[in-house]
Structures are given as C-alpha cells and as structure tokens.
Tab-separated table of C-alpha atoms in Angstrom:
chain	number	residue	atom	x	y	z
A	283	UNK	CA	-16.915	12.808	8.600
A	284	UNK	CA	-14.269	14.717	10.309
A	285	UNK	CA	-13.103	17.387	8.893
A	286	UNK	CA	-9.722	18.986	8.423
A	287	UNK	CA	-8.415	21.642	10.907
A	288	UNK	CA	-8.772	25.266	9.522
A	289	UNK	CA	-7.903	28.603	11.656
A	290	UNK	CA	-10.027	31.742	10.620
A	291	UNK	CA	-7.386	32.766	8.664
A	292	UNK	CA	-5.946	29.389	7.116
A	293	UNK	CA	-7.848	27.079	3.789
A	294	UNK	CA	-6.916	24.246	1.299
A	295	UNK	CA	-7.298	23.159	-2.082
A	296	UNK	CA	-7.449	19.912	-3.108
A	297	UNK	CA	-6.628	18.746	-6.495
A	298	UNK	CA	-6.416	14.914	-6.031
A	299	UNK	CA	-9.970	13.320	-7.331
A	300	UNK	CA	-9.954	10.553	-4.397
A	301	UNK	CA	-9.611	13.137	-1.821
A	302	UNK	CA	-11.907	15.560	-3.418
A	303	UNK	CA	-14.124	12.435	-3.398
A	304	UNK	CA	-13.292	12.168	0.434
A	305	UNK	CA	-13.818	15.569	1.378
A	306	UNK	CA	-17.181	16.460	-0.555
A	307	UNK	CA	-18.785	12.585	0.503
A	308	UNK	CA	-19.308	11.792	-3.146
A	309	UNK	CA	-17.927	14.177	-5.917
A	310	UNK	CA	-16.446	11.777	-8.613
A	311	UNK	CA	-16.030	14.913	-11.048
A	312	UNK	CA	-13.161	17.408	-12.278
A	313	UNK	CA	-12.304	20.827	-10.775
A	314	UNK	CA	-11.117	21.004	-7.178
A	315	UNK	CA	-11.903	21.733	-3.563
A	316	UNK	CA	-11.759	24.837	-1.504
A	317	UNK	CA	-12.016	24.712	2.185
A	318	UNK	CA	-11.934	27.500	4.446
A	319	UNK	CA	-12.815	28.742	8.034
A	320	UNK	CA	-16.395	29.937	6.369
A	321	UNK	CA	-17.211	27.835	3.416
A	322	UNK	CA	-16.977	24.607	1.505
A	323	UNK	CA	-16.769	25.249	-2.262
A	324	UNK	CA	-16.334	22.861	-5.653
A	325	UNK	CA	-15.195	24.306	-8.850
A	326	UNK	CA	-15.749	23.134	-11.643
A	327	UNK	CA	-16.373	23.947	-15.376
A	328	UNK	CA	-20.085	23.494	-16.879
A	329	UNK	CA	-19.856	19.377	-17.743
A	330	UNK	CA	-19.880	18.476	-14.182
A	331	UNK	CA	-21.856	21.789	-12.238
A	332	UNK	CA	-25.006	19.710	-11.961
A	333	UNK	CA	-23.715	16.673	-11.235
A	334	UNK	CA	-21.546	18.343	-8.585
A	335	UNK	CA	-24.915	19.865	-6.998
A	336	UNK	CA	-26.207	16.513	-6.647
A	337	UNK	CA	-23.420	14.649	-5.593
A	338	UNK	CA	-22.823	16.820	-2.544
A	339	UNK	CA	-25.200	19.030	-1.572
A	340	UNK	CA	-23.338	19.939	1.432
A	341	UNK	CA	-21.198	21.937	-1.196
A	342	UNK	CA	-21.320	25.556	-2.697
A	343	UNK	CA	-20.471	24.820	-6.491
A	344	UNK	CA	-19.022	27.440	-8.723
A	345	UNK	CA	-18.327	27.560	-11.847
A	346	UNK	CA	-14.769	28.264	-14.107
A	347	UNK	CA	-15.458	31.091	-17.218
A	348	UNK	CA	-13.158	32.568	-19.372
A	349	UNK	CA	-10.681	34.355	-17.349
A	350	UNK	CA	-12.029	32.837	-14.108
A	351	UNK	CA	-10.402	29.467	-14.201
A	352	UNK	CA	-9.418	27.254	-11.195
A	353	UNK	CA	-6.743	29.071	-9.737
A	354	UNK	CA	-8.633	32.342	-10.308
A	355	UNK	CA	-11.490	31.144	-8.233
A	356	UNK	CA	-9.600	30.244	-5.239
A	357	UNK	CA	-7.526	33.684	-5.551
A	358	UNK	CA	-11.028	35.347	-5.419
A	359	UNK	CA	-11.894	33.085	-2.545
A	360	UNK	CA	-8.864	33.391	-0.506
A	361	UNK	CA	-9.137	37.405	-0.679
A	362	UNK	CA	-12.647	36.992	0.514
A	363	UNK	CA	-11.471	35.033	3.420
A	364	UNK	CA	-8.735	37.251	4.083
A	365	UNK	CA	-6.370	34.090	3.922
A	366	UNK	CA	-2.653	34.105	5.212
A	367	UNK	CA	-2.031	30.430	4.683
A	368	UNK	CA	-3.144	28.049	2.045
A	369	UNK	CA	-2.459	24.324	2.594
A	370	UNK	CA	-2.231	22.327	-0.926
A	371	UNK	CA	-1.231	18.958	-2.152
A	372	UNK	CA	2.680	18.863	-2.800
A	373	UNK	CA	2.131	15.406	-2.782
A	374	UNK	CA	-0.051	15.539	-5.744
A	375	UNK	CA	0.085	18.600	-7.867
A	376	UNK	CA	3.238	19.201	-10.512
A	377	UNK	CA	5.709	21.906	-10.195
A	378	UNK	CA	4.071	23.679	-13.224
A	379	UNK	CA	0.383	23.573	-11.473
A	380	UNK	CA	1.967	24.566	-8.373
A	381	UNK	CA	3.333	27.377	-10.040
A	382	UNK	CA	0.020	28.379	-11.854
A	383	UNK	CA	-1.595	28.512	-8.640
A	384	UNK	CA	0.485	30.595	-6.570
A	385	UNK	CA	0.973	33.227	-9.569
A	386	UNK	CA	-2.562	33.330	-9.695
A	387	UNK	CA	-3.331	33.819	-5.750
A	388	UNK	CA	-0.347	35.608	-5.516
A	389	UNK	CA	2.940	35.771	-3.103
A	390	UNK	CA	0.828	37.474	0.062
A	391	UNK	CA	-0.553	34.237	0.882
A	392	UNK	CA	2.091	31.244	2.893
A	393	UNK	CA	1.743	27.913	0.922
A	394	UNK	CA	2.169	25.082	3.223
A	395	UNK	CA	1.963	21.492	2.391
A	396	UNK	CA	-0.976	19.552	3.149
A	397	UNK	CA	0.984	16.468	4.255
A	398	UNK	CA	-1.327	14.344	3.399
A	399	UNK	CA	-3.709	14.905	5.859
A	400	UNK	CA	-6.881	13.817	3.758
A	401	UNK	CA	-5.325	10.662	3.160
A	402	UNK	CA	-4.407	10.345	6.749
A	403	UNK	CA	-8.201	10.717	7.464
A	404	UNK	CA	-8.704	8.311	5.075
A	405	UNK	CA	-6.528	5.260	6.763
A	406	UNK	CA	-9.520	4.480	9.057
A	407	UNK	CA	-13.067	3.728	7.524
A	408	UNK	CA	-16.292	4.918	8.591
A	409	UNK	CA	-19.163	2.579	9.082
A	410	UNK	CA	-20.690	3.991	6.000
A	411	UNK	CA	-17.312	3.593	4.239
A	412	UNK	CA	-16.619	0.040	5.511
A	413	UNK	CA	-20.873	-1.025	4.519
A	414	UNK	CA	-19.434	-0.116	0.682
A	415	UNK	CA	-16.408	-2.102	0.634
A	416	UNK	CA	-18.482	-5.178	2.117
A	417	UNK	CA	-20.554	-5.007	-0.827
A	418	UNK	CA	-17.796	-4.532	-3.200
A	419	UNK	CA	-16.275	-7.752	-1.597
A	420	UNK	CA	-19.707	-9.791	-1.490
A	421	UNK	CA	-19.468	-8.729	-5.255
A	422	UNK	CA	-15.749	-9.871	-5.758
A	423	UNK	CA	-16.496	-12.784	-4.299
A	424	UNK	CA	-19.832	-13.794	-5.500
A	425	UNK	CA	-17.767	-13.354	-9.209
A	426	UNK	CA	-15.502	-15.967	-8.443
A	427	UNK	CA	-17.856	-18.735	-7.505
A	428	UNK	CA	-19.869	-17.677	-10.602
A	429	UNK	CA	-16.876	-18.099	-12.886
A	430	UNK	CA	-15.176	-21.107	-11.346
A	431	UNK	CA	-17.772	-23.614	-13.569
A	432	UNK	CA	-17.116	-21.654	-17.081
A	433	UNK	CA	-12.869	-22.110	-16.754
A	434	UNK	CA	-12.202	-24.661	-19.727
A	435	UNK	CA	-9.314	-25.592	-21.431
A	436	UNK	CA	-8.488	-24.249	-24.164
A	437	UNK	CA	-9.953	-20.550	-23.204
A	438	UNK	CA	-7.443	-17.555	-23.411
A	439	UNK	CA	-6.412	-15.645	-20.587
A	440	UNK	CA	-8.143	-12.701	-21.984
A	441	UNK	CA	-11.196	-14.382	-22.151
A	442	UNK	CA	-10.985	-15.050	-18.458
A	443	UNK	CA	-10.351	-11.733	-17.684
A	444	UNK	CA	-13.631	-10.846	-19.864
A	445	UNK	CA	-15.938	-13.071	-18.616
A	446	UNK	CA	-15.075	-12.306	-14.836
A	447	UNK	CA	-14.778	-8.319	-15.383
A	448	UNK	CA	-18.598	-9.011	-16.887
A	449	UNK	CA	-19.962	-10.713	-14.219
A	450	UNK	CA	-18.841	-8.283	-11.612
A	451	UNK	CA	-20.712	-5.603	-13.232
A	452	UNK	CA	-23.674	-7.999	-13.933
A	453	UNK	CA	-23.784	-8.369	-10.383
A	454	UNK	CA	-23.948	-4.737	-9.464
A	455	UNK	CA	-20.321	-3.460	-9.628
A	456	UNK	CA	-19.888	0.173	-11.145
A	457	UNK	CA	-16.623	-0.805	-12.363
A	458	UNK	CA	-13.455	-2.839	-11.808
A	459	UNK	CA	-10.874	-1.665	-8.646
A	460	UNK	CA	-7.916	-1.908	-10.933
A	461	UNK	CA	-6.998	-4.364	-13.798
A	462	UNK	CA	-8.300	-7.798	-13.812
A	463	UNK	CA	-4.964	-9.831	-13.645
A	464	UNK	CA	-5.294	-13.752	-14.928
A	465	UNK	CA	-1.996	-15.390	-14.890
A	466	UNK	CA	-1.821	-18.985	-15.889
A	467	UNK	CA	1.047	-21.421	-16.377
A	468	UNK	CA	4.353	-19.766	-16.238
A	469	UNK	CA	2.772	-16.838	-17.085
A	470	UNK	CA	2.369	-17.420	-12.731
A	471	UNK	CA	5.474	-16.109	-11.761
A	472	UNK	CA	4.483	-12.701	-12.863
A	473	UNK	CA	3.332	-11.114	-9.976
A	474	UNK	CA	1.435	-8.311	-11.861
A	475	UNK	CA	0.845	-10.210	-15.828
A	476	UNK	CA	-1.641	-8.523	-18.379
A	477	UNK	CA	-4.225	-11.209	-19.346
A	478	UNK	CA	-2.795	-12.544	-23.016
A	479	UNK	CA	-3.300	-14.681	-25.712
A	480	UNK	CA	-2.041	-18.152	-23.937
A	481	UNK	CA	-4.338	-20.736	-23.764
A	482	UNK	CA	-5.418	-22.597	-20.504
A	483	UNK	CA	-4.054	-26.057	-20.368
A	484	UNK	CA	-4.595	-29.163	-18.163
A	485	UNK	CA	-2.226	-28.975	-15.141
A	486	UNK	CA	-1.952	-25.405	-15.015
A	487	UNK	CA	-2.279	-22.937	-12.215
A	488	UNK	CA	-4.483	-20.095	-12.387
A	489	UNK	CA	-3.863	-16.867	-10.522
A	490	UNK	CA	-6.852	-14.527	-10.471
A	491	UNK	CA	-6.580	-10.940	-9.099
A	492	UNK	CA	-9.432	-8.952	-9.197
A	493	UNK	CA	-12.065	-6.800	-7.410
A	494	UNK	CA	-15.100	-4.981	-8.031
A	495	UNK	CA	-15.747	-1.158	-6.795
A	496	UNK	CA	-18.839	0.146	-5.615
A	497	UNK	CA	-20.099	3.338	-3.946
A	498	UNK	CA	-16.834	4.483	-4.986
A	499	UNK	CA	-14.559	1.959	-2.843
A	500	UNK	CA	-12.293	-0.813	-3.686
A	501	UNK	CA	-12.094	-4.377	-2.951
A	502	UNK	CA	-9.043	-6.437	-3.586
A	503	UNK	CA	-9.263	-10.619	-3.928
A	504	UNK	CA	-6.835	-12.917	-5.830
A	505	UNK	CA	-7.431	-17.008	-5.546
A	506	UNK	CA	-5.024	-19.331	-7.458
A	507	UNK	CA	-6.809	-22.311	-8.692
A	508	UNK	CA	-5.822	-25.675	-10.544
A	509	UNK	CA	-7.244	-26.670	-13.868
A	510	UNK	CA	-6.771	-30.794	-13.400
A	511	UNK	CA	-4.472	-31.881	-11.382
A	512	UNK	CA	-1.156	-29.844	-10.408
A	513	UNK	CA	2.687	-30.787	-10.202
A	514	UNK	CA	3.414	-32.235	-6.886
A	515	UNK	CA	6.141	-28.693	-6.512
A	516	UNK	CA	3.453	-26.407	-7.377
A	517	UNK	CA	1.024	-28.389	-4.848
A	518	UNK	CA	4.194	-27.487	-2.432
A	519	UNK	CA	4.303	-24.077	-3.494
A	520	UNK	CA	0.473	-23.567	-2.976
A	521	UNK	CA	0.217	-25.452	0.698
A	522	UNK	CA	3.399	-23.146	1.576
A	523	UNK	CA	1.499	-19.731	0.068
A	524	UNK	CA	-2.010	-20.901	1.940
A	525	UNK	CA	0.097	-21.528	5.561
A	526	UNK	CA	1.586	-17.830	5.500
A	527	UNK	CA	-1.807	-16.353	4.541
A	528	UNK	CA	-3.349	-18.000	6.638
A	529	UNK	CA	-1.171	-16.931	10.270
A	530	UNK	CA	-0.915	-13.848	8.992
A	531	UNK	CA	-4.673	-12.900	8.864
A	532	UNK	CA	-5.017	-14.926	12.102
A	533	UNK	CA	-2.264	-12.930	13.366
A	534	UNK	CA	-4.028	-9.243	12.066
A	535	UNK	CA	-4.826	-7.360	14.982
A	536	UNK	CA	-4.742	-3.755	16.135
A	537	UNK	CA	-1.564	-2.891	17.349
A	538	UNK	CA	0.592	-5.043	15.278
A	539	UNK	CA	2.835	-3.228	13.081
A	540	UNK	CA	3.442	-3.611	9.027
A	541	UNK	CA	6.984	-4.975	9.762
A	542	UNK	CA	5.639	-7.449	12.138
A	543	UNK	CA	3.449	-9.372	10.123
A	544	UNK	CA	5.304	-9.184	6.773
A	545	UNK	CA	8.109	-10.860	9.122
A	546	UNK	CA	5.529	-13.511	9.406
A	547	UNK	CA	4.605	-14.246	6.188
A	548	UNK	CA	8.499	-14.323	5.021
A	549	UNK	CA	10.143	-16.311	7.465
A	550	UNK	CA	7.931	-19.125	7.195
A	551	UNK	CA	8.109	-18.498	3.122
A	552	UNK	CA	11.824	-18.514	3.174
A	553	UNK	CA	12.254	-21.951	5.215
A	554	UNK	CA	10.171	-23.717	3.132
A	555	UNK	CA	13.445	-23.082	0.786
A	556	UNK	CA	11.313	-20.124	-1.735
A	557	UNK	CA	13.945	-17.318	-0.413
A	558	UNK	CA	13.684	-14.537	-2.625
A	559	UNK	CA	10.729	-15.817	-4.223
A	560	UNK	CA	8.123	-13.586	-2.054
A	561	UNK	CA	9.857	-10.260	-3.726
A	562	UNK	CA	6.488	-8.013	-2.847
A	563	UNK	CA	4.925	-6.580	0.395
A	564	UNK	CA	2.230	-8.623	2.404
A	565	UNK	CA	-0.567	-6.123	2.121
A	566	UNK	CA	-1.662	-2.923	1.440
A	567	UNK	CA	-4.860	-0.496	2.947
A	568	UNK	CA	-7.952	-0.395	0.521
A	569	UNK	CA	-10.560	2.795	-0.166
A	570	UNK	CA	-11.090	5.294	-2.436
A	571	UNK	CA	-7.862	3.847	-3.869
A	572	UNK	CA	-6.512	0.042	-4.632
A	573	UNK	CA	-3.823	0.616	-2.625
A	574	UNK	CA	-3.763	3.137	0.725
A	575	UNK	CA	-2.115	3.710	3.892
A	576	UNK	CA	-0.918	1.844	5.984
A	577	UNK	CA	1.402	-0.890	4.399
A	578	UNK	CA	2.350	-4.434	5.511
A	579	UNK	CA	5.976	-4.058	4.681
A	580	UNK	CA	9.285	-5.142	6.291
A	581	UNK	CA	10.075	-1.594	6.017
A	582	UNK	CA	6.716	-0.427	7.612
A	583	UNK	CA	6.394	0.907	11.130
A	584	UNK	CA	2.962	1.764	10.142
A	585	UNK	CA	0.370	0.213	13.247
A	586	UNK	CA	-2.975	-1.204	12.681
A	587	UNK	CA	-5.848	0.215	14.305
A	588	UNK	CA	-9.998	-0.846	14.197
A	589	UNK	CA	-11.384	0.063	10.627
A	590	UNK	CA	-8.567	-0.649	8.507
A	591	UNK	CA	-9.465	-2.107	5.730
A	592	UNK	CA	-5.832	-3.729	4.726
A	593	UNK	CA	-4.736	-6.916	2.072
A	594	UNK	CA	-2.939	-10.463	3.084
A	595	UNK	CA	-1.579	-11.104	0.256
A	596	UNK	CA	1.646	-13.517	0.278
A	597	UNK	CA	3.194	-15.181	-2.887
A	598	UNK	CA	5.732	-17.855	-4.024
A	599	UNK	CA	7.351	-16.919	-7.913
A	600	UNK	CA	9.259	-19.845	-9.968
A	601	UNK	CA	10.241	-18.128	-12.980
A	602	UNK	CA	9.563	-21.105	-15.799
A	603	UNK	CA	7.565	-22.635	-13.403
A	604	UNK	CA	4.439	-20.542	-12.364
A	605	UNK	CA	3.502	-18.507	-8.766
A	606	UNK	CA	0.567	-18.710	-6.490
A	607	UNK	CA	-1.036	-15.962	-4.541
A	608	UNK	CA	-3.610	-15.916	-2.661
A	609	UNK	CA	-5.294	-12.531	-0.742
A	610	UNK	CA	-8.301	-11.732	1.511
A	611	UNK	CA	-9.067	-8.035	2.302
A	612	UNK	CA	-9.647	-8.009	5.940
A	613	UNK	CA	-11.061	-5.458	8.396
A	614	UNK	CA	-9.307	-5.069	12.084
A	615	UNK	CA	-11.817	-5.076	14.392
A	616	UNK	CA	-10.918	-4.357	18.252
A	617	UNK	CA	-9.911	-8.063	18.885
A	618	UNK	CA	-8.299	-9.301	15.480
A	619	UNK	CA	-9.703	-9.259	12.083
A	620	UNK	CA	-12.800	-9.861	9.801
A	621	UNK	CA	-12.482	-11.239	6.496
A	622	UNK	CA	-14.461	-9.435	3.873
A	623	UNK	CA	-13.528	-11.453	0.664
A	624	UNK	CA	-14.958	-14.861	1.942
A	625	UNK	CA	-14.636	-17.851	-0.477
A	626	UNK	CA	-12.524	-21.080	0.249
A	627	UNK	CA	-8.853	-20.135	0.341
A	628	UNK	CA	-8.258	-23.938	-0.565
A	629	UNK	CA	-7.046	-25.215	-3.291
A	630	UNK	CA	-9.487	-25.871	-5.868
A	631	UNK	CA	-9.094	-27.987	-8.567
A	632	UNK	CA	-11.612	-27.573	-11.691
C-alpha cells in the first residue's frame, strides 16, 4: 500500500476509523494512528491492545493510562520525533477534539490539514482491495436470487428486510454495508424508505437496496422487482430506469468525468417526460465506506480512472405512485467497466 508522504521532521494522526482501517491494513478498533518519518504507531486503550497486535502487525501498539491518554501519546511521540508539523483530519475531528489535541502537543508544533489525503489514496483499489469487494458482491448478489422465491404477499416490508439481511450473513457476510432499504408500493417513491409495517400486495413494485460487507469493504446493489403483474406506467417507468442504467454502465470508462455520465442518465430520463423525478446523483465510489470518492454528479468534475469501484444507480420517483431503481457496482477497467453485482437487471415478475 502506498503510503503517505512524511519529511523527517513532519507526522499525522488519524482519527477517522475507515482511514485508520486504511492505513494500518486491517485495524477495525478505537484509538488512533500516528505516522511519522521513523515509526508507525496505534493507540489504543486496553479493550482493543490485542486485537490491535493482531490485526496489524506491521504496527507498534501502545497503550492510553491514566494521564497518558490519546493526545498525550502523540505529544510524547511528536517530541521524540522532534516534529515541526503535524498533519490531522480537519475534515473529521470537532473543534473541541481539535482543541484537546493541540493543548496537549502544544503550540511549537504547525498543524496542517490532512486534506484528505488517505481518502484520496483510497479512490483507487488495490487488487487485494478490489478481490474483497468481489466477494462482498458475489454475496449481495447470491442474496437476491436466494430471496426472490420466499417474496409472498401479504409479508411486511420488515420482514423482507429480515430475511434478506439473514441470508447475507448466512452466506458469509460479516455484516450489512448500510441499511437494508425495501420499498414497496408507494412507499417506491422514497428514494431512501425504512422497511415498515406495509404489507406486500399483488401489483406492487419492490425496490430492494442492499449489500453485504466483507473483509471490511462495501458492496452496493438495489433491483426493483414486480410482485404479479405491474401497471402499464410503472412498466414505463421501469423500461425508462433499465435504458439509462444500462448506457450509462456501457458508457463507464476511464476518463469520463462524473458530470458526463450523470448527463447521460438524465437527459434520456427527462425526455421520457419524468423531469425532476431523478432528484439524486447517478453513482457514488464504494470501500471502506458506502459511499467514497469520486461522484457521478452533474456537479462532478471528478474523472474515472482503472480500479474505481463506483455505483450506476438511476431512478424514476411518482410520489402516490411508486419509484424504481435499479444499481450495479462496477469496476473501470482500462477499456470500460466490469460489473461486480451480476444478476438480471430485467424486470422480474414473482
């Protein structure tokens, strides 16, 4: 893993778990990361010391003690080093913790912001990093063709939700990305609905957005399905959401900005007459995190480059009516793009 820039004289902390996470190649505990011209540290308090050893053994791990907490330790440190500048996350840490730490290493050390640099490392994935999120799609997707035969009427959304967050981990998932969405009916048109108490009726559409983790990375999948046959507009609305998709991952390739190919996805959206009714971005980057850098945005200049791991992820929203979506994470490869959520993207009626 590359690692960030440090002169003899220069070393960061890093608060933020995922980038912690990043840095260390595996610590998923509490504390937070020194780096320096000399040494690679984690501190932490007693709960996670062990677990830290194991988890990156590349790591020296200390450990916090009354009246040699966090901040204290990376005073200590940064006197050892003989530190003039220490790089942190302004992105990350409050004004109070800010504060804490710079009373406690004192006002002979320059604080510069970080910038997001480990999350700018983070916007391409290693092959390592990309073998984890191809098993946390084979897992995403392997849960949706195992739950497409146990969607009945008369089941609650929250008992979708259940049953699918089960068999990801059944089949091998350490936990979900984010929160299962199910959103059914006209419960549809909300793009980001908590899983309730409505029942699932004949006719309805069924938006499911989901995705398992494992090895500590993300995978992001929704598929909108039919339960019987669907309304001849929401059959409209689903061939129109499937089209834009579909150029639009075709169309995924390195060099091609965010603005480019969310300009895709809504132009065609809008002349099918749903103007206004695509009100989120195309797509976002996938890690550590649900949702990363870049962005498919019309406000993004941000370009695509091999090992991205990036969402296409169009949808049409009726309010009263019900919404489709439908979303593939994809890898850009040197030529175009690889799908790594892989089952049917058409429409599929139970």
């Amino acid at each position: 893993m590359e690692q960030l820039k440090l002169t003899a004289q220069s070393a960061v902390v890093v608060h933020n778990p995922s980038n912690m996470f990043y840095l260390s190649e595996g610590y998923t505990g509490e504390g937070c990361v020194y780096i320096s011209g000399s040494r690679r540290v984690i501190i932490t308090d007693f709960r996670y010391v062990e677990q830290a050893e194991q988890q990156a053994p590349g790591f020296q791990v200390v450990m916090t003690d009354k009246g040699l907490g966090h901040n204290q330790w990376v005073a200590k440190m940064c006197e050892e080093d003989k530190v003039e500048t220490l790089r942190y996350e302004d992105n990350y840490l409050t004004v109070r913790a800010f504060e804490a730490l710079r009373n406690a290493v004192g006002d002979s050390v320059s604080y510069i912001s970080l910038d997001r640099a480990p999350e700018k490392l983070r916007e391409i994935k290693s092959p390592a990093e990309v073998e984890a999120m191809r098993r946390a799609a084979a897992i995403t997707s392997a849960a949706f063709e195992a739950i497409l035969p146990k969607i009945k009427e008369g089941m609650t959304e929250k008992d979708l939700q259940i049953e699918l967050d089960f068999t990801m981990l059944k089949l091998g998932a350490s936990g979900n990305a984010f929160e299962t969405i199910i959103a059914s009916g006209e419960n549809g048109s909300l793009c980001h609905a908590i899983p309730g108490p409505r029942r699932l009726r004949k006719g309805d559409m069924i938006t499911m957005d989901f995705g398992a983790k494992v090895g500590g990375y993300c995978s992001d999948m929704t598929r909108t399905v039919a339960l019987g046959e669907p309304s001849a507009d929401m059959r409209r609305v689903y061939d129109t959401v499937l089209y834009a998709q579909t150029i639009c991952e075709e169309a995924l390739a390195p060099g091609k900005t965010g603005a480019e190919l969310d300009k895709l996805a809504r132009d065609y959206i809008d002349a099918q007459g749903y103007e206004g009714r695509f009100g989120h971005s195309l797509g976002h980057a996938v890690g550590i995190d649900i949702h990363e850098n870049p962005r498919l945005s019309y406000i993004s200049d941000d370009v695509m480059a091999p090992g991205v791991v990036i969402t296409i992820e169009p949808g049409v929203y009726i309010p009263g009516m019900g919404g489709v979506r439908i979303e593939n994470t994809c890898l850009v490869t040197e030529t175009g793009c690889e799908p790594l959520t892989t089952p049917t993207k058409e429409l599929i009626i139970l």
